[in-house]
mmCIF file of C-alpha atoms and ligand atoms in Angstrom:
data_model
loop_
_atom_site.group_PDB
_atom_site.id
_atom_site.type_symbol
_atom_site.label_atom_id
_atom_site.label_comp_id
_atom_site.label_asym_id
_atom_site.label_seq_id
_atom_site.Cartn_x
_atom_site.Cartn_y
_atom_site.Cartn_z
ATOM 1 C CA MET A 1434 14.167 0.040 58.933
ATOM 2 C CA ILE A 1435 14.079 -2.992 61.218
ATOM 3 C CA SER A 1436 13.872 -6.199 59.211
ATOM 4 C CA PHE A 1437 11.517 -9.011 60.137
ATOM 5 C CA SER A 1438 14.432 -11.307 60.915
ATOM 6 C CA ASP A 1439 15.469 -8.924 63.753
ATOM 7 C CA SER A 1440 12.142 -9.629 65.444
ATOM 8 C CA VAL A 1441 12.684 -13.392 65.535
ATOM 9 C CA THR A 1442 13.334 -14.616 69.064
ATOM 10 C CA SER A 1443 14.637 -18.080 69.838
ATOM 11 C CA LYS A 1444 12.902 -20.557 72.139
ATOM 12 C CA LEU A 1445 16.268 -22.321 72.464
ATOM 13 C CA PRO A 1446 18.775 -19.449 72.480
ATOM 14 C CA ASN A 1447 21.679 -21.543 73.682
ATOM 15 C CA THR A 1448 21.139 -24.489 71.379
ATOM 16 C CA ALA A 1449 23.457 -24.829 68.406
ATOM 17 C CA THR A 1450 23.448 -27.355 65.552
ATOM 18 C CA SER A 1451 23.818 -30.871 66.959
ATOM 19 C CA ILE A 1452 27.402 -31.936 67.594
ATOM 20 C CA PHE A 1453 26.782 -35.065 65.490
ATOM 21 C CA ALA A 1454 26.003 -33.002 62.398
ATOM 22 C CA VAL A 1455 28.895 -30.628 63.109
ATOM 23 C CA MET A 1456 31.485 -33.378 63.570
ATOM 24 C CA SER A 1457 30.319 -35.411 60.575
ATOM 25 C CA GLN A 1458 30.538 -32.324 58.386
ATOM 26 C CA LEU A 1459 34.005 -31.481 59.732
ATOM 27 C CA ALA A 1460 35.087 -35.081 59.071
ATOM 28 C CA ASN A 1461 33.881 -34.804 55.466
ATOM 29 C CA GLU A 1462 35.562 -31.440 54.952
ATOM 30 C CA HIS A 1463 38.901 -32.773 56.207
ATOM 31 C CA GLY A 1464 38.651 -36.235 54.644
ATOM 32 C CA ALA A 1465 38.881 -37.682 58.166
ATOM 33 C CA VAL A 1466 37.987 -41.188 59.361
ATOM 34 C CA ASN A 1467 34.567 -40.552 60.876
ATOM 35 C CA LEU A 1468 34.051 -42.236 64.239
ATOM 36 C CA SER A 1469 31.992 -39.291 65.499
ATOM 37 C CA GLN A 1470 28.279 -39.557 64.672
ATOM 38 C CA GLY A 1471 26.883 -42.925 65.774
ATOM 39 C CA PHE A 1472 25.873 -44.931 62.733
ATOM 40 C CA PRO A 1473 27.009 -48.313 61.427
ATOM 41 C CA ASP A 1474 28.892 -48.589 58.153
ATOM 42 C CA PHE A 1475 27.641 -52.098 57.363
ATOM 43 C CA ASP A 1476 24.768 -53.098 55.146
ATOM 44 C CA VAL A 1477 21.197 -53.699 56.158
ATOM 45 C CA SER A 1478 20.191 -57.354 55.623
ATOM 46 C CA PRO A 1479 19.419 -57.828 51.892
ATOM 47 C CA VAL A 1480 16.343 -59.806 52.955
ATOM 48 C CA LEU A 1481 14.987 -56.793 54.824
ATOM 49 C CA ILE A 1482 15.814 -54.460 51.920
ATOM 50 C CA GLU A 1483 13.993 -56.791 49.562
ATOM 51 C CA LEU A 1484 10.961 -56.823 51.863
ATOM 52 C CA VAL A 1485 10.782 -53.009 51.860
ATOM 53 C CA ALA A 1486 11.058 -52.989 48.056
ATOM 54 C CA LYS A 1487 8.414 -55.705 47.795
ATOM 55 C CA TYR A 1488 5.913 -53.766 49.881
ATOM 56 C CA MET A 1489 6.583 -50.587 47.919
ATOM 57 C CA ARG A 1490 6.113 -52.412 44.616
ATOM 58 C CA GLU A 1491 2.913 -54.008 45.864
ATOM 59 C CA GLY A 1492 1.449 -50.594 46.573
ATOM 60 C CA TYR A 1493 1.753 -50.279 50.352
ATOM 61 C CA ASN A 1494 2.606 -46.630 49.983
ATOM 62 C CA GLN A 1495 -0.200 -44.750 51.730
ATOM 63 C CA TYR A 1496 -0.588 -43.749 55.373
ATOM 64 C CA ALA A 1497 -0.223 -46.425 57.994
ATOM 65 C CA PRO A 1498 -2.610 -46.453 60.973
ATOM 66 C CA MET A 1499 -1.762 -43.687 63.460
ATOM 67 C CA PRO A 1500 -0.312 -45.997 66.188
ATOM 68 C CA GLY A 1501 1.564 -48.120 63.639
ATOM 69 C CA LEU A 1502 0.711 -51.282 61.697
ATOM 70 C CA LEU A 1503 -0.932 -53.858 63.905
ATOM 71 C CA PRO A 1504 1.325 -56.764 62.753
ATOM 72 C CA LEU A 1505 4.367 -54.716 63.715
ATOM 73 C CA ARG A 1506 2.892 -53.807 67.090
ATOM 74 C CA GLU A 1507 2.105 -57.481 67.630
ATOM 75 C CA ALA A 1508 5.677 -58.435 66.782
ATOM 76 C CA ILE A 1509 6.952 -55.811 69.263
ATOM 77 C CA ALA A 1510 4.629 -57.157 71.981
ATOM 78 C CA GLU A 1511 5.920 -60.675 71.350
ATOM 79 C CA LYS A 1512 9.538 -59.568 71.460
ATOM 80 C CA THR A 1513 9.041 -57.628 74.696
ATOM 81 C CA SER A 1514 7.300 -60.579 76.295
ATOM 82 C CA GLU A 1515 9.969 -63.083 75.210
ATOM 83 C CA LEU A 1516 12.911 -60.940 76.220
ATOM 84 C CA TYR A 1517 11.693 -59.279 79.385
ATOM 85 C CA GLY A 1518 8.622 -61.243 80.442
ATOM 86 C CA ALA A 1519 6.502 -58.093 80.243
ATOM 87 C CA GLU A 1520 3.118 -58.055 78.547
ATOM 88 C CA TYR A 1521 1.951 -55.045 76.525
ATOM 89 C CA ASP A 1522 -1.303 -54.852 74.576
ATOM 90 C CA PRO A 1523 -0.526 -54.067 70.910
ATOM 91 C CA ASP A 1524 -3.846 -52.218 70.634
ATOM 92 C CA THR A 1525 -3.361 -49.749 73.426
ATOM 93 C CA GLU A 1526 0.209 -49.950 74.735
ATOM 94 C CA ILE A 1527 2.557 -49.842 71.723
ATOM 95 C CA THR A 1528 3.062 -47.035 69.192
ATOM 96 C CA VAL A 1529 5.425 -47.005 66.225
ATOM 97 C CA THR A 1530 7.356 -43.734 65.931
ATOM 98 C CA ALA A 1531 9.744 -41.940 63.596
ATOM 99 C CA GLY A 1532 12.796 -43.238 65.422
ATOM 100 C CA ALA A 1533 13.434 -43.020 69.137
ATOM 101 C CA THR A 1534 13.985 -39.268 68.823
ATOM 102 C CA GLN A 1535 10.324 -38.716 68.045
ATOM 103 C CA ALA A 1536 9.276 -41.272 70.655
ATOM 104 C CA ILE A 1537 11.187 -39.271 73.262
ATOM 105 C CA TYR A 1538 9.738 -35.963 72.115
ATOM 106 C CA ALA A 1539 6.187 -37.335 71.987
ATOM 107 C CA ALA A 1540 6.570 -38.729 75.511
ATOM 108 C CA ILE A 1541 8.001 -35.531 76.962
ATOM 109 C CA SER A 1542 5.500 -33.258 75.252
ATOM 110 C CA ALA A 1543 2.607 -35.443 76.422
ATOM 111 C CA PHE A 1544 3.421 -34.956 80.100
ATOM 112 C CA ILE A 1545 5.688 -32.001 80.779
ATOM 113 C CA ARG A 1546 3.999 -28.737 81.655
ATOM 114 C CA ASP A 1547 5.386 -25.346 82.687
ATOM 115 C CA GLU A 1548 7.677 -25.590 85.712
ATOM 116 C CA ASP A 1549 7.612 -29.393 85.863
ATOM 117 C CA GLU A 1550 11.028 -30.660 86.877
ATOM 118 C CA VAL A 1551 12.723 -33.445 84.949
ATOM 119 C CA ILE A 1552 15.779 -35.214 86.333
ATOM 120 C CA ILE A 1553 18.371 -35.871 83.631
ATOM 121 C CA PHE A 1554 21.736 -37.577 84.064
ATOM 122 C CA GLU A 1555 24.721 -35.889 82.468
ATOM 123 C CA PRO A 1556 26.415 -36.552 80.148
ATOM 124 C CA ALA A 1557 23.039 -36.892 78.414
ATOM 125 C CA TYR A 1558 21.894 -37.689 74.906
ATOM 126 C CA ASP A 1559 21.380 -34.362 73.212
ATOM 127 C CA SER A 1560 17.636 -34.455 72.558
ATOM 128 C CA TYR A 1561 16.363 -34.711 76.158
ATOM 129 C CA MET A 1562 17.126 -31.232 77.435
ATOM 130 C CA PRO A 1563 15.709 -29.214 74.493
ATOM 131 C CA ALA A 1564 12.557 -31.350 74.486
ATOM 132 C CA VAL A 1565 12.005 -30.618 78.184
ATOM 133 C CA LYS A 1566 12.663 -26.893 77.749
ATOM 134 C CA LEU A 1567 10.418 -26.525 74.691
ATOM 135 C CA ASN A 1568 7.572 -27.868 76.791
ATOM 136 C CA GLY A 1569 8.195 -25.412 79.616
ATOM 137 C CA GLY A 1570 9.876 -27.964 81.863
ATOM 138 C CA VAL A 1571 12.906 -27.424 84.034
ATOM 139 C CA PRO A 1572 15.812 -29.860 83.585
ATOM 140 C CA ILE A 1573 17.470 -30.834 86.867
ATOM 141 C CA THR A 1574 20.811 -32.500 86.273
ATOM 142 C CA SER A 1575 22.745 -35.108 88.170
ATOM 143 C CA ARG A 1576 26.227 -35.949 86.981
ATOM 144 C CA LEU A 1577 27.471 -39.465 86.347
ATOM 145 C CA LYS A 1578 30.992 -39.802 87.637
ATOM 146 C CA GLY A 1579 33.780 -41.306 85.517
ATOM 147 C CA PRO A 1580 35.424 -43.664 84.875
ATOM 148 C CA GLU A 1581 32.379 -45.874 85.606
ATOM 149 C CA PHE A 1582 29.704 -43.220 85.069
ATOM 150 C CA LYS A 1583 27.311 -44.608 87.657
ATOM 151 C CA ILE A 1584 24.189 -42.911 88.982
ATOM 152 C CA ASP A 1585 24.493 -41.431 92.476
ATOM 153 C CA TRP A 1586 21.094 -42.461 93.865
ATOM 154 C CA ASP A 1587 21.575 -40.474 97.065
ATOM 155 C CA GLU A 1588 21.912 -37.367 94.950
ATOM 156 C CA VAL A 1589 18.769 -38.320 93.005
ATOM 157 C CA ARG A 1590 16.898 -38.611 96.314
ATOM 158 C CA ARG A 1591 18.074 -35.106 97.243
ATOM 159 C CA LEU A 1592 16.998 -33.700 93.863
ATOM 160 C CA MET A 1593 13.514 -35.199 93.980
ATOM 161 C CA CYS A 1594 10.683 -32.939 95.172
ATOM 162 C CA ASN A 1595 6.975 -32.454 94.602
ATOM 163 C CA ARG A 1596 7.697 -30.644 91.320
ATOM 164 C CA THR A 1597 9.555 -33.679 89.906
ATOM 165 C CA LYS A 1598 7.412 -34.991 87.071
ATOM 166 C CA MET A 1599 9.808 -37.248 85.216
ATOM 167 C CA ILE A 1600 13.170 -38.986 85.472
ATOM 168 C CA ILE A 1601 14.948 -39.849 82.219
ATOM 169 C CA ILE A 1602 17.258 -42.845 82.240
ATOM 170 C CA ASN A 1603 19.268 -44.326 79.379
ATOM 171 C CA SER A 1604 20.856 -47.754 79.528
ATOM 172 C CA PRO A 1605 23.049 -48.786 77.783
ATOM 173 C CA HIS A 1606 24.166 -45.214 77.950
ATOM 174 C CA ASN A 1607 25.176 -42.845 75.180
ATOM 175 C CA PRO A 1608 27.877 -41.492 75.293
ATOM 176 C CA THR A 1609 29.607 -43.378 78.140
ATOM 177 C CA GLY A 1610 28.572 -46.977 77.394
ATOM 178 C CA SER A 1611 27.689 -47.602 81.039
ATOM 179 C CA VAL A 1612 24.935 -50.088 81.791
ATOM 180 C CA LEU A 1613 22.444 -49.943 84.679
ATOM 181 C CA SER A 1614 22.429 -52.980 86.952
ATOM 182 C CA SER A 1615 19.542 -54.686 88.632
ATOM 183 C CA GLU A 1616 20.540 -52.934 91.897
ATOM 184 C CA ASP A 1617 20.261 -49.569 90.108
ATOM 185 C CA LEU A 1618 16.741 -50.305 88.945
ATOM 186 C CA LEU A 1619 15.708 -51.572 92.362
ATOM 187 C CA GLN A 1620 17.011 -48.322 93.857
ATOM 188 C CA LEU A 1621 14.989 -46.314 91.361
ATOM 189 C CA GLU A 1622 11.918 -48.451 91.998
ATOM 190 C CA LYS A 1623 12.230 -47.742 95.708
ATOM 191 C CA LEU A 1624 12.764 -44.020 95.190
ATOM 192 C CA VAL A 1625 9.690 -43.455 93.024
ATOM 193 C CA LYS A 1626 7.339 -45.638 95.062
ATOM 194 C CA ASN A 1627 4.333 -43.611 96.274
ATOM 195 C CA THR A 1628 5.144 -40.706 93.944
ATOM 196 C CA ASN A 1629 3.565 -39.600 90.639
ATOM 197 C CA ILE A 1630 6.920 -39.555 88.878
ATOM 198 C CA ILE A 1631 6.971 -40.887 85.318
ATOM 199 C CA ILE A 1632 10.084 -42.698 84.061
ATOM 200 C CA LEU A 1633 11.233 -42.173 80.497
ATOM 201 C CA SER A 1634 13.565 -45.040 79.726
ATOM 202 C CA ASP A 1635 15.658 -44.695 76.574
ATOM 203 C CA GLU A 1636 16.599 -48.278 75.709
ATOM 204 C CA VAL A 1637 17.688 -47.856 72.092
ATOM 205 C CA TYR A 1638 20.851 -49.923 72.721
ATOM 206 C CA GLU A 1639 18.953 -52.729 74.505
ATOM 207 C CA HIS A 1640 20.595 -55.427 72.338
ATOM 208 C CA ILE A 1641 24.126 -54.051 72.589
ATOM 209 C CA VAL A 1642 25.302 -55.184 76.026
ATOM 210 C CA PHE A 1643 28.651 -56.909 76.553
ATOM 211 C CA ASP A 1644 30.559 -59.405 78.684
ATOM 212 C CA GLY A 1645 27.612 -61.650 79.521
ATOM 213 C CA LYS A 1646 25.575 -58.929 81.243
ATOM 214 C CA ARG A 1647 21.851 -58.748 80.569
ATOM 215 C CA HIS A 1648 19.936 -55.643 79.632
ATOM 216 C CA GLU A 1649 17.831 -54.478 82.558
ATOM 217 C CA SER A 1650 14.726 -53.088 80.912
ATOM 218 C CA VAL A 1651 12.519 -51.110 83.266
ATOM 219 C CA CYS A 1652 9.644 -53.348 82.200
ATOM 220 C CA ARG A 1653 11.191 -56.196 84.213
ATOM 221 C CA TYR A 1654 10.399 -54.223 87.392
ATOM 222 C CA PRO A 1655 6.645 -53.902 88.122
ATOM 223 C CA GLY A 1656 7.032 -50.778 90.257
ATOM 224 C CA LEU A 1657 8.811 -49.114 87.331
ATOM 225 C CA ALA A 1658 6.858 -50.668 84.436
ATOM 226 C CA GLU A 1659 3.564 -49.179 85.697
ATOM 227 C CA ARG A 1660 4.965 -45.644 85.338
ATOM 228 C CA SER A 1661 7.461 -46.061 82.464
ATOM 229 C CA LEU A 1662 7.567 -45.026 78.843
ATOM 230 C CA ILE A 1663 10.177 -47.156 77.039
ATOM 231 C CA CYS A 1664 11.687 -45.802 73.822
ATOM 232 C CA CYS A 1665 13.402 -48.131 71.343
ATOM 233 C CA SER A 1666 14.800 -47.904 67.816
ATOM 234 C CA PHE A 1667 14.999 -50.330 64.911
ATOM 235 C CA GLY A 1668 17.762 -48.101 63.522
ATOM 236 C CA LYS A 1669 20.255 -49.624 65.979
ATOM 237 C CA THR A 1670 18.983 -53.184 65.665
ATOM 238 C CA PHE A 1671 18.972 -53.443 61.878
ATOM 239 C CA HIS A 1672 21.889 -51.094 61.009
ATOM 240 C CA ALA A 1673 19.291 -48.786 59.475
ATOM 241 C CA THR A 1674 19.520 -45.489 61.326
ATOM 242 C CA GLY A 1675 18.332 -43.618 58.225
ATOM 243 C CA TRP A 1676 14.993 -45.396 58.221
ATOM 244 C CA LYS A 1677 14.024 -43.554 61.404
ATOM 245 C CA THR A 1678 11.704 -46.239 62.696
ATOM 246 C CA GLY A 1679 11.322 -46.828 66.399
ATOM 247 C CA TYR A 1680 8.608 -47.337 68.951
ATOM 248 C CA ILE A 1681 7.392 -46.631 72.409
ATOM 249 C CA VAL A 1682 5.785 -49.021 74.860
ATOM 250 C CA ALA A 1683 3.907 -47.936 77.977
ATOM 251 C CA PRO A 1684 0.839 -48.834 80.032
ATOM 252 C CA SER A 1685 -2.386 -47.732 78.330
ATOM 253 C CA ALA A 1686 -3.091 -44.754 80.620
ATOM 254 C CA LEU A 1687 0.279 -43.255 79.634
ATOM 255 C CA MET A 1688 0.079 -44.344 75.998
ATOM 256 C CA LYS A 1689 -3.329 -42.721 75.575
ATOM 257 C CA GLU A 1690 -1.665 -39.351 76.230
ATOM 258 C CA VAL A 1691 1.425 -40.081 74.109
ATOM 259 C CA ARG A 1692 -0.737 -40.867 71.092
ATOM 260 C CA LYS A 1693 -2.330 -37.431 71.399
ATOM 261 C CA THR A 1694 1.019 -35.748 70.797
ATOM 262 C CA HIS A 1695 2.311 -38.389 68.372
ATOM 263 C CA GLN A 1696 -0.640 -37.929 66.033
ATOM 264 C CA PHE A 1697 0.034 -34.230 65.617
ATOM 265 C CA MET A 1698 3.802 -34.602 65.277
ATOM 266 C CA VAL A 1699 3.845 -37.158 62.456
ATOM 267 C CA PHE A 1700 0.430 -38.873 62.600
ATOM 268 C CA CYS A 1701 2.099 -42.098 61.450
ATOM 269 C CA THR A 1702 5.421 -43.306 60.103
ATOM 270 C CA ASN A 1703 6.488 -44.804 56.819
ATOM 271 C CA THR A 1704 4.329 -47.733 55.726
ATOM 272 C CA PRO A 1705 6.499 -50.111 53.627
ATOM 273 C CA VAL A 1706 9.270 -50.159 56.261
ATOM 274 C CA GLN A 1707 6.717 -51.091 58.931
ATOM 275 C CA TYR A 1708 5.354 -53.964 56.824
ATOM 276 C CA ALA A 1709 8.880 -55.134 56.066
ATOM 277 C CA ILE A 1710 10.085 -55.072 59.686
ATOM 278 C CA ALA A 1711 6.907 -56.852 60.840
ATOM 279 C CA GLU A 1712 7.506 -59.680 58.383
ATOM 280 C CA PHE A 1713 11.228 -59.803 59.095
ATOM 281 C CA LEU A 1714 10.572 -60.128 62.846
ATOM 282 C CA LYS A 1715 7.819 -62.692 62.281
ATOM 283 C CA ASN A 1716 10.286 -64.822 60.318
ATOM 284 C CA GLY A 1717 12.542 -64.982 63.335
ATOM 285 C CA ASN A 1718 15.060 -62.286 62.374
ATOM 286 C CA GLY A 1719 15.517 -60.272 65.513
ATOM 287 C CA HIS A 1720 18.482 -58.870 67.307
ATOM 288 C CA GLY A 1721 20.187 -62.297 67.483
ATOM 289 C CA GLY A 1722 23.915 -62.040 68.040
ATOM 290 C CA LEU A 1723 23.994 -58.235 67.918
ATOM 291 C CA GLY A 1724 25.667 -57.959 71.326
ATOM 292 C CA LEU A 1725 28.413 -60.422 70.423
ATOM 293 C CA PHE A 1726 28.868 -58.796 67.026
ATOM 294 C CA PHE A 1727 29.525 -55.402 68.608
ATOM 295 C CA GLN A 1728 31.549 -56.890 71.446
ATOM 296 C CA ALA A 1729 33.938 -58.313 68.834
ATOM 297 C CA LYS A 1730 34.135 -54.833 67.245
ATOM 298 C CA ARG A 1731 34.896 -53.270 70.629
ATOM 299 C CA ASP A 1732 37.576 -55.839 71.399
ATOM 300 C CA PHE A 1733 39.155 -55.448 67.975
ATOM 301 C CA PHE A 1734 39.279 -51.659 68.310
ATOM 302 C CA LEU A 1735 40.677 -51.757 71.856
ATOM 303 C CA LYS A 1736 43.342 -54.298 70.900
ATOM 304 C CA GLU A 1737 44.412 -52.138 67.958
ATOM 305 C CA ILE A 1738 44.838 -49.042 70.164
ATOM 306 C CA GLU A 1739 46.635 -50.890 72.950
ATOM 307 C CA GLY A 1740 49.920 -49.123 72.298
ATOM 308 C CA SER A 1741 48.423 -45.628 72.173
ATOM 309 C CA ARG A 1742 48.648 -42.917 74.833
ATOM 310 C CA PHE A 1743 44.863 -42.854 75.217
ATOM 311 C CA THR A 1744 43.461 -44.607 78.285
ATOM 312 C CA PHE A 1745 40.098 -46.298 78.594
ATOM 313 C CA THR A 1746 37.708 -48.544 80.487
ATOM 314 C CA PRO A 1747 36.195 -51.038 78.030
ATOM 315 C CA THR A 1748 32.665 -49.918 77.266
ATOM 316 C CA ALA A 1749 29.927 -52.126 78.790
ATOM 317 C CA GLY A 1750 27.331 -51.509 76.071
ATOM 318 C CA THR A 1751 26.361 -49.376 73.005
ATOM 319 C CA TYR A 1752 28.739 -48.935 70.082
ATOM 320 C CA PHE A 1753 30.654 -46.093 71.663
ATOM 321 C CA GLN A 1754 34.017 -46.128 73.418
ATOM 322 C CA LEU A 1755 35.306 -43.200 75.450
ATOM 323 C CA LEU A 1756 39.031 -42.550 75.212
ATOM 324 C CA ASN A 1757 40.766 -40.340 77.749
ATOM 325 C CA TYR A 1758 43.513 -38.061 76.402
ATOM 326 C CA GLU A 1759 44.828 -36.696 79.705
ATOM 327 C CA ALA A 1760 48.296 -38.074 78.963
ATOM 328 C CA ILE A 1761 48.408 -36.279 75.617
ATOM 329 C CA SER A 1762 46.955 -32.811 76.014
ATOM 330 C CA ASP A 1763 45.348 -30.381 78.435
ATOM 331 C CA GLU A 1764 43.159 -28.801 75.791
ATOM 332 C CA THR A 1765 39.377 -28.733 76.224
ATOM 333 C CA GLU A 1766 37.478 -31.628 74.683
ATOM 334 C CA MET A 1767 36.076 -29.376 71.960
ATOM 335 C CA ASP A 1768 39.526 -28.050 71.032
ATOM 336 C CA PHE A 1769 41.103 -31.482 71.165
ATOM 337 C CA ALA A 1770 38.342 -32.964 68.963
ATOM 338 C CA GLY A 1771 38.945 -30.145 66.454
ATOM 339 C CA TYR A 1772 42.676 -30.801 66.564
ATOM 340 C CA LEU A 1773 42.105 -34.534 65.924
ATOM 341 C CA VAL A 1774 40.030 -33.871 62.816
ATOM 342 C CA LYS A 1775 42.192 -31.136 61.374
ATOM 343 C CA GLU A 1776 45.682 -32.409 62.186
ATOM 344 C CA HIS A 1777 45.193 -36.178 62.365
ATOM 345 C CA LYS A 1778 42.168 -36.783 60.163
ATOM 346 C CA ILE A 1779 40.146 -38.638 62.736
ATOM 347 C CA ALA A 1780 36.775 -37.503 64.081
ATOM 348 C CA GLY A 1781 35.233 -38.259 67.473
ATOM 349 C CA VAL A 1782 32.721 -36.408 69.636
ATOM 350 C CA PRO A 1783 33.784 -34.259 72.612
ATOM 351 C CA VAL A 1784 31.854 -35.569 75.601
ATOM 352 C CA SER A 1785 31.478 -31.978 76.887
ATOM 353 C CA SER A 1786 28.779 -31.490 74.250
ATOM 354 C CA PHE A 1787 26.560 -33.869 76.247
ATOM 355 C CA TYR A 1788 26.534 -31.412 79.182
ATOM 356 C CA ASN A 1789 24.230 -28.409 79.410
ATOM 357 C CA LYS A 1790 26.720 -26.112 81.060
ATOM 358 C CA GLY A 1791 29.949 -27.622 79.753
ATOM 359 C CA HIS A 1792 32.419 -29.896 81.456
ATOM 360 C CA ASN A 1793 35.885 -31.201 80.858
ATOM 361 C CA GLY A 1794 36.782 -34.795 81.637
ATOM 362 C CA ASN A 1795 39.322 -35.186 78.799
ATOM 363 C CA TYR A 1796 37.121 -37.669 76.987
ATOM 364 C CA ILE A 1797 36.390 -38.118 73.305
ATOM 365 C CA ARG A 1798 33.673 -40.558 72.200
ATOM 366 C CA PHE A 1799 34.476 -42.865 69.292
ATOM 367 C CA CYS A 1800 31.898 -44.994 67.450
ATOM 368 C CA PHE A 1801 33.165 -48.489 66.667
ATOM 369 C CA ALA A 1802 30.181 -49.622 64.573
ATOM 370 C CA LYS A 1803 32.554 -49.718 61.626
ATOM 371 C CA SER A 1804 34.315 -52.228 59.367
ATOM 372 C CA GLU A 1805 37.572 -53.713 60.666
ATOM 373 C CA GLU A 1806 39.401 -51.853 57.920
ATOM 374 C CA THR A 1807 38.064 -48.498 59.129
ATOM 375 C CA LEU A 1808 38.779 -49.368 62.765
ATOM 376 C CA LYS A 1809 42.333 -50.411 61.862
ATOM 377 C CA THR A 1810 42.981 -47.155 60.014
ATOM 378 C CA ALA A 1811 41.523 -45.209 62.945
ATOM 379 C CA ALA A 1812 43.644 -47.117 65.460
ATOM 380 C CA GLU A 1813 46.829 -46.530 63.454
ATOM 381 C CA ILE A 1814 46.130 -42.802 63.598
ATOM 382 C CA LEU A 1815 45.320 -42.860 67.317
ATOM 383 C CA CYS A 1816 48.505 -44.801 68.099
ATOM 384 C CA LYS A 1817 50.626 -42.058 66.508
ATOM 385 C CA ILE A 1818 49.135 -39.223 68.567
HETATM 386 N N1 PMP B 2112 18.617 -42.153 72.223
HETATM 387 C C1 PMP B 2112 19.919 -42.423 72.166
HETATM 388 C C2 PMP B 2112 20.655 -42.664 73.435
HETATM 389 C C3 PMP B 2112 20.579 -42.485 70.940
HETATM 390 O O1 PMP B 2112 21.878 -42.736 70.901
HETATM 391 C C4 PMP B 2112 19.840 -42.260 69.760
HETATM 392 C C5 PMP B 2112 20.464 -42.290 68.386
HETATM 393 N N2 PMP B 2112 21.742 -42.482 68.293
HETATM 394 C C6 PMP B 2112 18.484 -41.976 69.871
HETATM 395 C C7 PMP B 2112 17.903 -41.920 71.109
HETATM 396 C C8 PMP B 2112 17.660 -41.689 68.675
HETATM 397 O O2 PMP B 2112 17.330 -42.804 67.945
HETATM 398 P P1 PMP B 2112 16.708 -42.695 66.487
HETATM 399 O O3 PMP B 2112 17.845 -42.557 65.542
HETATM 400 O O4 PMP B 2112 15.938 -43.955 66.312
HETATM 401 O O5 PMP B 2112 15.833 -41.490 66.464
HETATM 402 N N1 LIG B 2113 22.603 -40.918 68.227
HETATM 403 C C1 LIG B 2113 23.690 -40.789 67.315
HETATM 404 C C2 LIG B 2113 24.946 -40.486 68.113
HETATM 405 O O1 LIG B 2113 24.917 -40.451 69.308
HETATM 406 C C3 LIG B 2113 23.471 -39.705 66.316
HETATM 407 C C4 LIG B 2113 22.096 -39.227 66.162
HETATM 408 C C5 LIG B 2113 22.059 -37.943 65.378
HETATM 409 O O2 LIG B 2113 22.867 -37.717 64.501
HETATM 410 N N2 LIG B 2113 21.151 -37.115 65.723
HETATM 411 O O3 LIG B 2113 25.975 -40.272 67.539
#
């Protein structure tokens, strides 16, 4: 007899469990230093924790409004205006989401129909491609080329056609740490002029940019802002990735559609955290110093691995550093990452897992959002390999 499970067909036949979950589990199994999955190992501000507890104790435990608490949306509008000089209406142009992951999915599912083409730059954060495919879209990839991992705008021009519905950009970029410049955004602005192309701009690492550079949000560029959905995450800003609280900002015509998908994905997100973040932001606790904080982490880590056989270009943003192992091994990235965990007790992420059809550039991604002690231990291991 054929069992029911034999009749189950996958909508994502080639998608396996996320590499972040796989590597973190492997790290735990082997007692390895875990620099794979991107999450900080420092504490959330005790003031913010206390605010969440306060709102829970005071009974703010029922559903929040569907687009998010108004005071939080107001605080986001203020922040976006102060930082980027862009004005968004909290009523109609800002929605609080369950992390940036849900913001991205809500945005893609609101606009992508069967056969719509979406340009994605590889290596790409893992959630973009499945979200496009689940909505019937067709991912069209353009590769960033190491060691700088810049966008080839001429190639983008060649890939664009009347089926192109969306272009997804991500700066600062996970996994490579590259940062888009003003010239990049001007190029994009020029390319999409007089088209109906929507830009999805993943800016979750907006506050983690190094060496005096500034974050180029798409909302600084009017020709982009009018067609852009910007996805952000408080997880990165407040060392609270487990709270899964993020948001999306976009002009009202776009946001109207995003809210239609958002309301049937989660309806709203967790209430006491929204109250707490709103108050925390109102009291002047923002992202202050986050870039310098992570720059010091990057510099510490790179100094500690100076004598190793790994080579690198210092990362320009995010809390990830790519290390190249060409001088050590000719194994694939997946095999080499497995070897590092099992034989050397250190976990990183093979960059090949950020490519749809595989790739080998001899890069492993390491997360340096860790205590100096952890980074020192990691560097000692890396120096011996
Ligand atoms: N985009 C990128 C580039 C990320 O690195 C992450 C998380 N690491 C996300 C989106 C998802 O953010 P969140 O955890 O808020 O869902
Ligand atoms: N974004 C984090 C990373 O790149 C992990 C997110 C996740 O585990 N899904 O490592």
